[in-house]
mmCIF file of C-alpha atoms in Angstrom:
data_model
loop_
_atom_site.group_PDB
_atom_site.id
_atom_site.type_symbol
_atom_site.label_atom_id
_atom_site.label_comp_id
_atom_site.label_asym_id
_atom_site.label_seq_id
_atom_site.Cartn_x
_atom_site.Cartn_y
_atom_site.Cartn_z
ATOM 1 C CA UNK C 26 0.014 -0.119 0.149
ATOM 2 C CA UNK C 27 1.724 2.988 -1.083
ATOM 3 C CA UNK C 28 -0.065 6.079 0.168
ATOM 4 C CA UNK C 29 1.269 6.664 3.385
ATOM 5 C CA UNK C 30 1.923 8.995 6.473
ATOM 6 C CA UNK C 31 3.702 9.207 9.559
ATOM 7 C CA UNK C 32 2.983 11.943 12.058
ATOM 8 C CA UNK C 33 5.116 11.764 14.983
ATOM 9 C CA UNK C 34 2.980 14.038 17.989
ATOM 10 C CA UNK C 35 4.844 14.932 21.356
ATOM 11 C CA UNK C 36 2.933 11.886 22.676
ATOM 12 C CA UNK C 37 2.054 9.195 20.432
ATOM 13 C CA UNK C 38 2.451 8.562 16.759
ATOM 14 C CA UNK C 39 0.431 7.409 14.077
ATOM 15 C CA UNK C 40 0.623 5.743 10.616
ATOM 16 C CA UNK C 41 -1.944 6.321 8.130
ATOM 17 C CA UNK C 42 -3.119 4.459 5.217
ATOM 18 C CA UNK C 43 -5.581 5.004 2.305
ATOM 19 C CA UNK C 44 -6.880 1.610 2.096
ATOM 20 C CA UNK C 45 -9.628 2.785 -1.039
ATOM 21 C CA UNK C 46 -11.029 5.950 -2.397
ATOM 22 C CA UNK C 47 -13.200 6.287 1.203
ATOM 23 C CA UNK C 48 -11.557 4.700 3.344
ATOM 24 C CA UNK C 49 -8.488 5.368 5.301
ATOM 25 C CA UNK C 50 -6.964 3.171 7.971
ATOM 26 C CA UNK C 51 -4.417 4.583 10.521
ATOM 27 C CA UNK C 52 -2.437 2.338 13.478
ATOM 28 C CA UNK C 53 -1.998 4.690 16.836
ATOM 29 C CA UNK C 54 0.741 4.235 19.561
ATOM 30 C CA UNK C 55 0.021 6.733 22.081
ATOM 31 C CA UNK C 56 1.111 7.681 25.500
ATOM 32 C CA UNK C 57 -0.305 9.164 28.498
ATOM 33 C CA UNK C 58 1.409 10.259 31.099
ATOM 34 C CA UNK C 59 -2.029 10.461 33.440
ATOM 35 C CA UNK C 60 -5.217 9.912 34.085
ATOM 36 C CA UNK C 61 -7.506 12.024 31.302
ATOM 37 C CA UNK C 62 -11.238 12.724 30.242
ATOM 38 C CA UNK C 63 -11.299 12.948 26.541
ATOM 39 C CA UNK C 64 -14.080 13.995 24.723
ATOM 40 C CA UNK C 65 -13.932 12.573 21.126
ATOM 41 C CA UNK C 66 -16.737 13.538 17.687
ATOM 42 C CA UNK C 67 -16.203 13.228 14.381
ATOM 43 C CA UNK C 68 -18.087 15.645 11.592
ATOM 44 C CA UNK C 69 -19.411 13.802 8.530
ATOM 45 C CA UNK C 70 -16.945 11.183 8.302
ATOM 46 C CA UNK C 71 -17.259 7.800 10.831
ATOM 47 C CA UNK C 72 -14.665 5.747 12.500
ATOM 48 C CA UNK C 73 -13.977 2.308 13.476
ATOM 49 C CA UNK C 74 -11.243 1.666 16.419
ATOM 50 C CA UNK C 75 -9.899 -1.367 17.564
ATOM 51 C CA UNK C 76 -7.451 -2.460 20.293
ATOM 52 C CA UNK C 77 -6.632 -5.419 22.648
ATOM 53 C CA UNK C 78 -7.031 -3.356 26.036
ATOM 54 C CA UNK C 79 -5.652 -4.261 29.581
ATOM 55 C CA UNK C 80 -8.892 -3.856 32.091
ATOM 56 C CA UNK C 81 -8.550 -0.715 33.713
ATOM 57 C CA UNK C 82 -7.130 1.347 31.310
ATOM 58 C CA UNK C 83 -10.283 2.846 29.354
ATOM 59 C CA UNK C 84 -13.408 3.616 30.248
ATOM 60 C CA UNK C 85 -16.748 4.662 28.509
ATOM 61 C CA UNK C 86 -20.701 5.638 29.985
ATOM 62 C CA UNK C 87 -22.989 3.028 29.023
ATOM 63 C CA UNK C 88 -26.627 2.531 30.271
ATOM 64 C CA UNK C 89 -25.060 0.538 33.184
ATOM 65 C CA UNK C 90 -22.552 3.095 34.255
ATOM 66 C CA UNK C 91 -18.660 3.094 33.524
ATOM 67 C CA UNK C 92 -17.405 -0.138 31.587
ATOM 68 C CA UNK C 93 -14.202 -1.120 31.126
ATOM 69 C CA UNK C 94 -13.459 -1.909 27.506
ATOM 70 C CA UNK C 95 -10.964 -5.231 27.551
ATOM 71 C CA UNK C 96 -9.406 -7.378 25.543
ATOM 72 C CA UNK C 97 -10.269 -7.657 21.621
ATOM 73 C CA UNK C 98 -12.615 -5.059 21.526
ATOM 74 C CA UNK C 99 -13.713 -2.315 18.934
ATOM 75 C CA UNK C 100 -15.771 0.613 18.792
ATOM 76 C CA UNK C 101 -17.430 2.514 15.757
ATOM 77 C CA UNK C 102 -18.701 6.015 16.279
ATOM 78 C CA UNK C 103 -20.993 7.159 13.539
ATOM 79 C CA UNK C 104 -20.939 10.979 12.626
ATOM 80 C CA UNK C 105 -21.673 14.212 14.999
ATOM 81 C CA UNK C 106 -21.472 11.065 17.872
ATOM 82 C CA UNK C 107 -19.095 12.681 21.362
ATOM 83 C CA UNK C 108 -17.738 9.516 22.892
ATOM 84 C CA UNK C 109 -16.527 10.380 26.349
ATOM 85 C CA UNK C 110 -13.358 8.231 27.109
ATOM 86 C CA UNK C 111 -11.845 8.102 30.977
ATOM 87 C CA UNK C 112 -8.288 6.666 30.079
ATOM 88 C CA UNK C 113 -5.765 5.899 33.246
ATOM 89 C CA UNK C 114 -2.079 6.604 32.177
ATOM 90 C CA UNK C 115 -0.864 4.106 30.110
ATOM 91 C CA UNK C 116 -0.086 3.177 26.299
ATOM 92 C CA UNK C 117 -2.380 2.061 24.503
ATOM 93 C CA UNK C 118 -1.970 0.770 20.632
ATOM 94 C CA UNK C 119 -5.012 0.489 18.343
ATOM 95 C CA UNK C 120 -5.984 0.580 14.559
ATOM 96 C CA UNK C 121 -9.106 2.623 13.392
ATOM 97 C CA UNK C 122 -10.315 3.349 10.508
ATOM 98 C CA UNK C 123 -12.803 6.346 8.985
ATOM 99 C CA UNK C 124 -14.918 7.196 6.207
ATOM 100 C CA UNK C 125 -17.386 9.363 4.664
ATOM 101 C CA UNK C 126 -19.781 7.058 3.328
ATOM 102 C CA UNK C 127 -23.305 7.289 4.455
ATOM 103 C CA UNK C 128 -24.542 4.159 7.027
ATOM 104 C CA UNK C 129 -26.789 1.720 5.437
ATOM 105 C CA UNK C 130 -30.087 0.664 7.097
ATOM 106 C CA UNK C 131 -28.790 -2.182 9.403
ATOM 107 C CA UNK C 132 -26.023 0.365 11.042
ATOM 108 C CA UNK C 133 -26.680 2.134 14.231
ATOM 109 C CA UNK C 134 -26.615 5.548 14.349
ATOM 110 C CA UNK C 135 -25.091 5.752 18.181
ATOM 111 C CA UNK C 136 -21.973 4.743 19.191
ATOM 112 C CA UNK C 137 -20.764 1.481 20.489
ATOM 113 C CA UNK C 138 -18.407 -1.277 21.718
ATOM 114 C CA UNK C 139 -18.253 -5.099 20.484
ATOM 115 C CA UNK C 140 -16.224 -7.952 21.170
ATOM 116 C CA UNK C 141 -13.957 -7.881 18.058
ATOM 117 C CA UNK C 142 -15.030 -11.001 16.774
ATOM 118 C CA UNK C 143 -11.301 -12.265 14.477
ATOM 119 C CA UNK C 144 -8.186 -11.136 13.792
ATOM 120 C CA UNK C 145 -8.602 -10.426 10.185
ATOM 121 C CA UNK C 146 -8.556 -6.564 9.521
ATOM 122 C CA UNK C 147 -11.316 -5.118 7.480
ATOM 123 C CA UNK C 148 -9.980 -3.790 3.951
ATOM 124 C CA UNK C 149 -12.991 -1.642 2.691
ATOM 125 C CA UNK C 150 -15.952 0.436 3.844
ATOM 126 C CA UNK C 151 -18.510 -3.111 2.590
ATOM 127 C CA UNK C 152 -16.462 -5.311 4.869
ATOM 128 C CA UNK C 153 -16.507 -2.956 8.039
ATOM 129 C CA UNK C 154 -20.391 -2.520 7.362
ATOM 130 C CA UNK C 155 -20.614 -6.778 7.164
ATOM 131 C CA UNK C 156 -18.897 -7.224 10.537
ATOM 132 C CA UNK C 157 -21.447 -4.815 12.316
ATOM 133 C CA UNK C 158 -24.234 -6.647 10.652
ATOM 134 C CA UNK C 159 -23.683 -9.863 11.498
ATOM 135 C CA UNK C 160 -23.008 -8.801 15.597
ATOM 136 C CA UNK C 161 -24.916 -10.768 17.919
ATOM 137 C CA UNK C 162 -24.574 -7.877 20.293
ATOM 138 C CA UNK C 163 -23.067 -4.526 21.229
ATOM 139 C CA UNK C 164 -23.611 -2.144 24.166
ATOM 140 C CA UNK C 165 -24.440 1.229 22.985
ATOM 141 C CA UNK C 166 -21.837 4.332 24.566
ATOM 142 C CA UNK C 167 -23.758 7.149 25.547
ATOM 143 C CA UNK C 168 -23.215 11.105 26.380
ATOM 144 C CA UNK C 169 -22.014 11.187 30.331
ATOM 145 C CA UNK C 170 -24.703 13.252 31.575
ATOM 146 C CA UNK C 171 -28.536 12.670 31.743
ATOM 147 C CA UNK C 172 -30.543 13.643 28.237
ATOM 148 C CA UNK C 173 -31.368 16.922 27.792
ATOM 149 C CA UNK C 174 -33.845 18.126 25.408
ATOM 150 C CA UNK C 175 -32.003 21.780 25.400
ATOM 151 C CA UNK C 176 -28.781 19.777 24.857
ATOM 152 C CA UNK C 177 -29.641 17.671 22.376
ATOM 153 C CA UNK C 178 -30.927 21.143 20.511
ATOM 154 C CA UNK C 179 -28.048 23.132 20.455
ATOM 155 C CA UNK C 180 -26.285 19.958 19.357
ATOM 156 C CA UNK C 181 -28.258 19.578 16.471
ATOM 157 C CA UNK C 182 -27.664 22.728 15.892
ATOM 158 C CA UNK C 183 -23.952 22.345 15.977
ATOM 159 C CA UNK C 184 -23.935 19.963 14.247
ATOM 160 C CA UNK C 185 -25.545 21.603 11.159
ATOM 161 C CA UNK C 186 -23.633 25.126 11.658
ATOM 162 C CA UNK C 187 -19.916 23.946 12.755
ATOM 163 C CA UNK C 188 -18.511 25.779 10.042
ATOM 164 C CA UNK C 189 -20.230 29.233 10.364
ATOM 165 C CA UNK C 190 -18.948 31.896 12.498
ATOM 166 C CA UNK C 191 -21.273 32.525 15.149
ATOM 167 C CA UNK C 192 -20.620 33.437 18.896
ATOM 168 C CA UNK C 193 -22.204 31.684 21.562
ATOM 169 C CA UNK C 194 -24.542 34.481 22.077
ATOM 170 C CA UNK C 195 -26.191 34.022 18.682
ATOM 171 C CA UNK C 196 -26.133 30.255 18.932
ATOM 172 C CA UNK C 197 -28.021 31.102 22.095
ATOM 173 C CA UNK C 198 -30.583 33.813 20.442
ATOM 174 C CA UNK C 199 -31.420 31.194 17.680
ATOM 175 C CA UNK C 200 -32.249 28.608 20.186
ATOM 176 C CA UNK C 201 -33.721 31.190 22.565
ATOM 177 C CA UNK C 202 -31.885 30.296 25.987
ATOM 178 C CA UNK C 203 -29.562 32.195 27.777
ATOM 179 C CA UNK C 204 -26.041 31.865 26.735
ATOM 180 C CA UNK C 205 -25.639 30.605 31.091
ATOM 181 C CA UNK C 206 -28.650 27.792 30.616
ATOM 182 C CA UNK C 207 -27.589 26.473 27.354
ATOM 183 C CA UNK C 208 -23.772 26.329 28.536
ATOM 184 C CA UNK C 209 -24.500 24.664 31.312
ATOM 185 C CA UNK C 210 -27.170 22.097 29.863
ATOM 186 C CA UNK C 211 -24.740 21.035 27.360
ATOM 187 C CA UNK C 212 -21.963 20.136 29.670
ATOM 188 C CA UNK C 213 -23.508 18.452 31.483
ATOM 189 C CA UNK C 214 -25.371 16.287 28.645
ATOM 190 C CA UNK C 215 -22.141 16.123 26.649
ATOM 191 C CA UNK C 216 -19.241 16.326 29.132
ATOM 192 C CA UNK C 217 -17.691 19.822 27.345
ATOM 193 C CA UNK C 218 -18.832 23.274 26.582
ATOM 194 C CA UNK C 219 -20.979 24.030 22.833
ATOM 195 C CA UNK C 220 -18.187 25.897 22.188
ATOM 196 C CA UNK C 221 -15.516 23.138 22.793
ATOM 197 C CA UNK C 222 -17.773 20.555 21.092
ATOM 198 C CA UNK C 223 -17.727 23.239 17.846
ATOM 199 C CA UNK C 224 -14.039 23.440 18.030
ATOM 200 C CA UNK C 225 -13.478 19.570 18.056
ATOM 201 C CA UNK C 226 -15.334 19.406 15.202
ATOM 202 C CA UNK C 227 -13.848 21.911 12.908
ATOM 203 C CA UNK C 228 -10.492 20.600 14.266
ATOM 204 C CA UNK C 229 -11.008 16.895 13.353
ATOM 205 C CA UNK C 230 -12.415 18.719 9.652
ATOM 206 C CA UNK C 231 -9.715 20.183 9.043
ATOM 207 C CA UNK C 232 -7.084 17.076 9.848
ATOM 208 C CA UNK C 233 -9.182 15.307 7.004
ATOM 209 C CA UNK C 234 -9.091 18.555 4.885
ATOM 210 C CA UNK C 235 -5.274 18.480 5.276
ATOM 211 C CA UNK C 236 -4.448 14.904 5.252
ATOM 212 C CA UNK C 237 -6.852 14.556 1.590
ATOM 213 C CA UNK C 238 -6.774 18.028 -0.134
ATOM 214 C CA UNK C 239 -3.939 19.962 -1.794
ATOM 215 C CA UNK C 240 -5.252 23.615 -0.025
ATOM 216 C CA UNK C 241 -2.610 25.745 1.829
ATOM 217 C CA UNK C 242 -3.631 25.272 5.704
ATOM 218 C CA UNK C 243 -4.751 29.217 6.057
ATOM 219 C CA UNK C 244 -7.465 28.059 3.649
ATOM 220 C CA UNK C 245 -8.509 25.199 5.185
ATOM 221 C CA UNK C 246 -8.455 26.791 8.741
ATOM 222 C CA UNK C 247 -11.096 29.344 6.773
ATOM 223 C CA UNK C 248 -12.532 26.293 5.584
ATOM 224 C CA UNK C 249 -13.133 24.266 8.544
ATOM 225 C CA UNK C 250 -15.180 27.701 10.431
ATOM 226 C CA UNK C 251 -12.127 29.209 11.595
ATOM 227 C CA UNK C 252 -11.334 33.042 11.018
ATOM 228 C CA UNK C 253 -8.160 33.188 12.815
ATOM 229 C CA UNK C 254 -5.698 31.000 11.083
ATOM 230 C CA UNK C 255 -3.368 31.630 13.975
ATOM 231 C CA UNK C 256 -5.711 30.612 16.488
ATOM 232 C CA UNK C 257 -6.561 27.641 14.255
ATOM 233 C CA UNK C 258 -3.060 26.859 14.663
ATOM 234 C CA UNK C 259 -2.852 26.637 18.177
ATOM 235 C CA UNK C 260 -5.734 24.879 18.911
ATOM 236 C CA UNK C 261 -4.958 22.183 16.031
ATOM 237 C CA UNK C 262 -1.765 22.090 18.443
ATOM 238 C CA UNK C 263 -3.239 22.028 22.126
ATOM 239 C CA UNK C 264 -5.517 18.519 20.466
ATOM 240 C CA UNK C 265 -3.564 17.030 17.928
ATOM 241 C CA UNK C 266 -0.251 17.892 19.721
ATOM 242 C CA UNK C 267 1.373 18.544 16.204
ATOM 243 C CA UNK C 268 1.323 21.115 13.568
ATOM 244 C CA UNK C 269 -0.940 21.329 10.719
ATOM 245 C CA UNK C 270 1.498 20.508 8.452
ATOM 246 C CA UNK C 271 2.547 16.942 9.742
ATOM 247 C CA UNK C 272 -0.856 15.498 8.316
ATOM 248 C CA UNK C 273 0.592 16.533 5.014
ATOM 249 C CA UNK C 274 4.179 15.421 3.886
ATOM 250 C CA UNK C 275 2.895 13.222 1.545
ATOM 251 C CA UNK C 276 1.736 14.466 -2.151
ATOM 252 C CA UNK C 277 0.318 11.029 -2.844
ATOM 253 C CA UNK C 278 -2.422 11.749 0.339
ATOM 254 C CA UNK C 279 -3.704 14.801 -2.096
ATOM 255 C CA UNK C 280 -6.352 15.309 -3.881
ATOM 256 C CA UNK C 281 -8.536 12.092 -2.558
ATOM 257 C CA UNK C 282 -12.084 11.255 -3.135
ATOM 258 C CA UNK C 283 -13.076 10.695 0.153
ATOM 259 C CA UNK C 284 -14.213 14.313 1.262
ATOM 260 C CA UNK C 285 -15.930 14.774 -2.061
#
């Protein structure tokens, strides 16, 4: 597989490969020096992550409380599905697959985990979907807090408008909530503020554009919803512990159809 890119960040190394025009695989070794709580959410793409985890290292919230992910396990995250991870100090190794292909009937639109059924990794989007459709059981991952109608409405609005340059006050006005109530209800449900959630969507969007498009970094910053390229660079490094330019060192990864 010739289309490859390696990103060496402060605390992880990721090897990217294009398996097909609509599927990226990445292999990661990630060092966590202290306990962390992180929330991930991907705009417009789904992901399947697979790892062989020791008990007690990674937990996710479910209907039955926090659950350890252990053994050969996979986590499927549909687009715009925030997942909270509680991670203990460790070195994690896992593989993940990312694609913008729309989910077909029979594939849940909520994040879930399941015991990985075999040692064969998928090579195509159809193989990923086939594995999921053949599952006999899986467990949904839920937001860490209680369901809230205002929080859900706020999330839906952000998901549809994260590229737009709207202030939180403008969002609150459109949703007919106060600024403070909107922030409080959203964070109580999803574990991060609405502004932080929108920023993560923009940054993950920018990461995909860097991997797949030839546009310069400034253009990608604007395309992802940022109005200040300098602020974009700072926030990108804070989240990914790497520079935007590190995600486009191979011309062979550009001009792909994955974001078309």
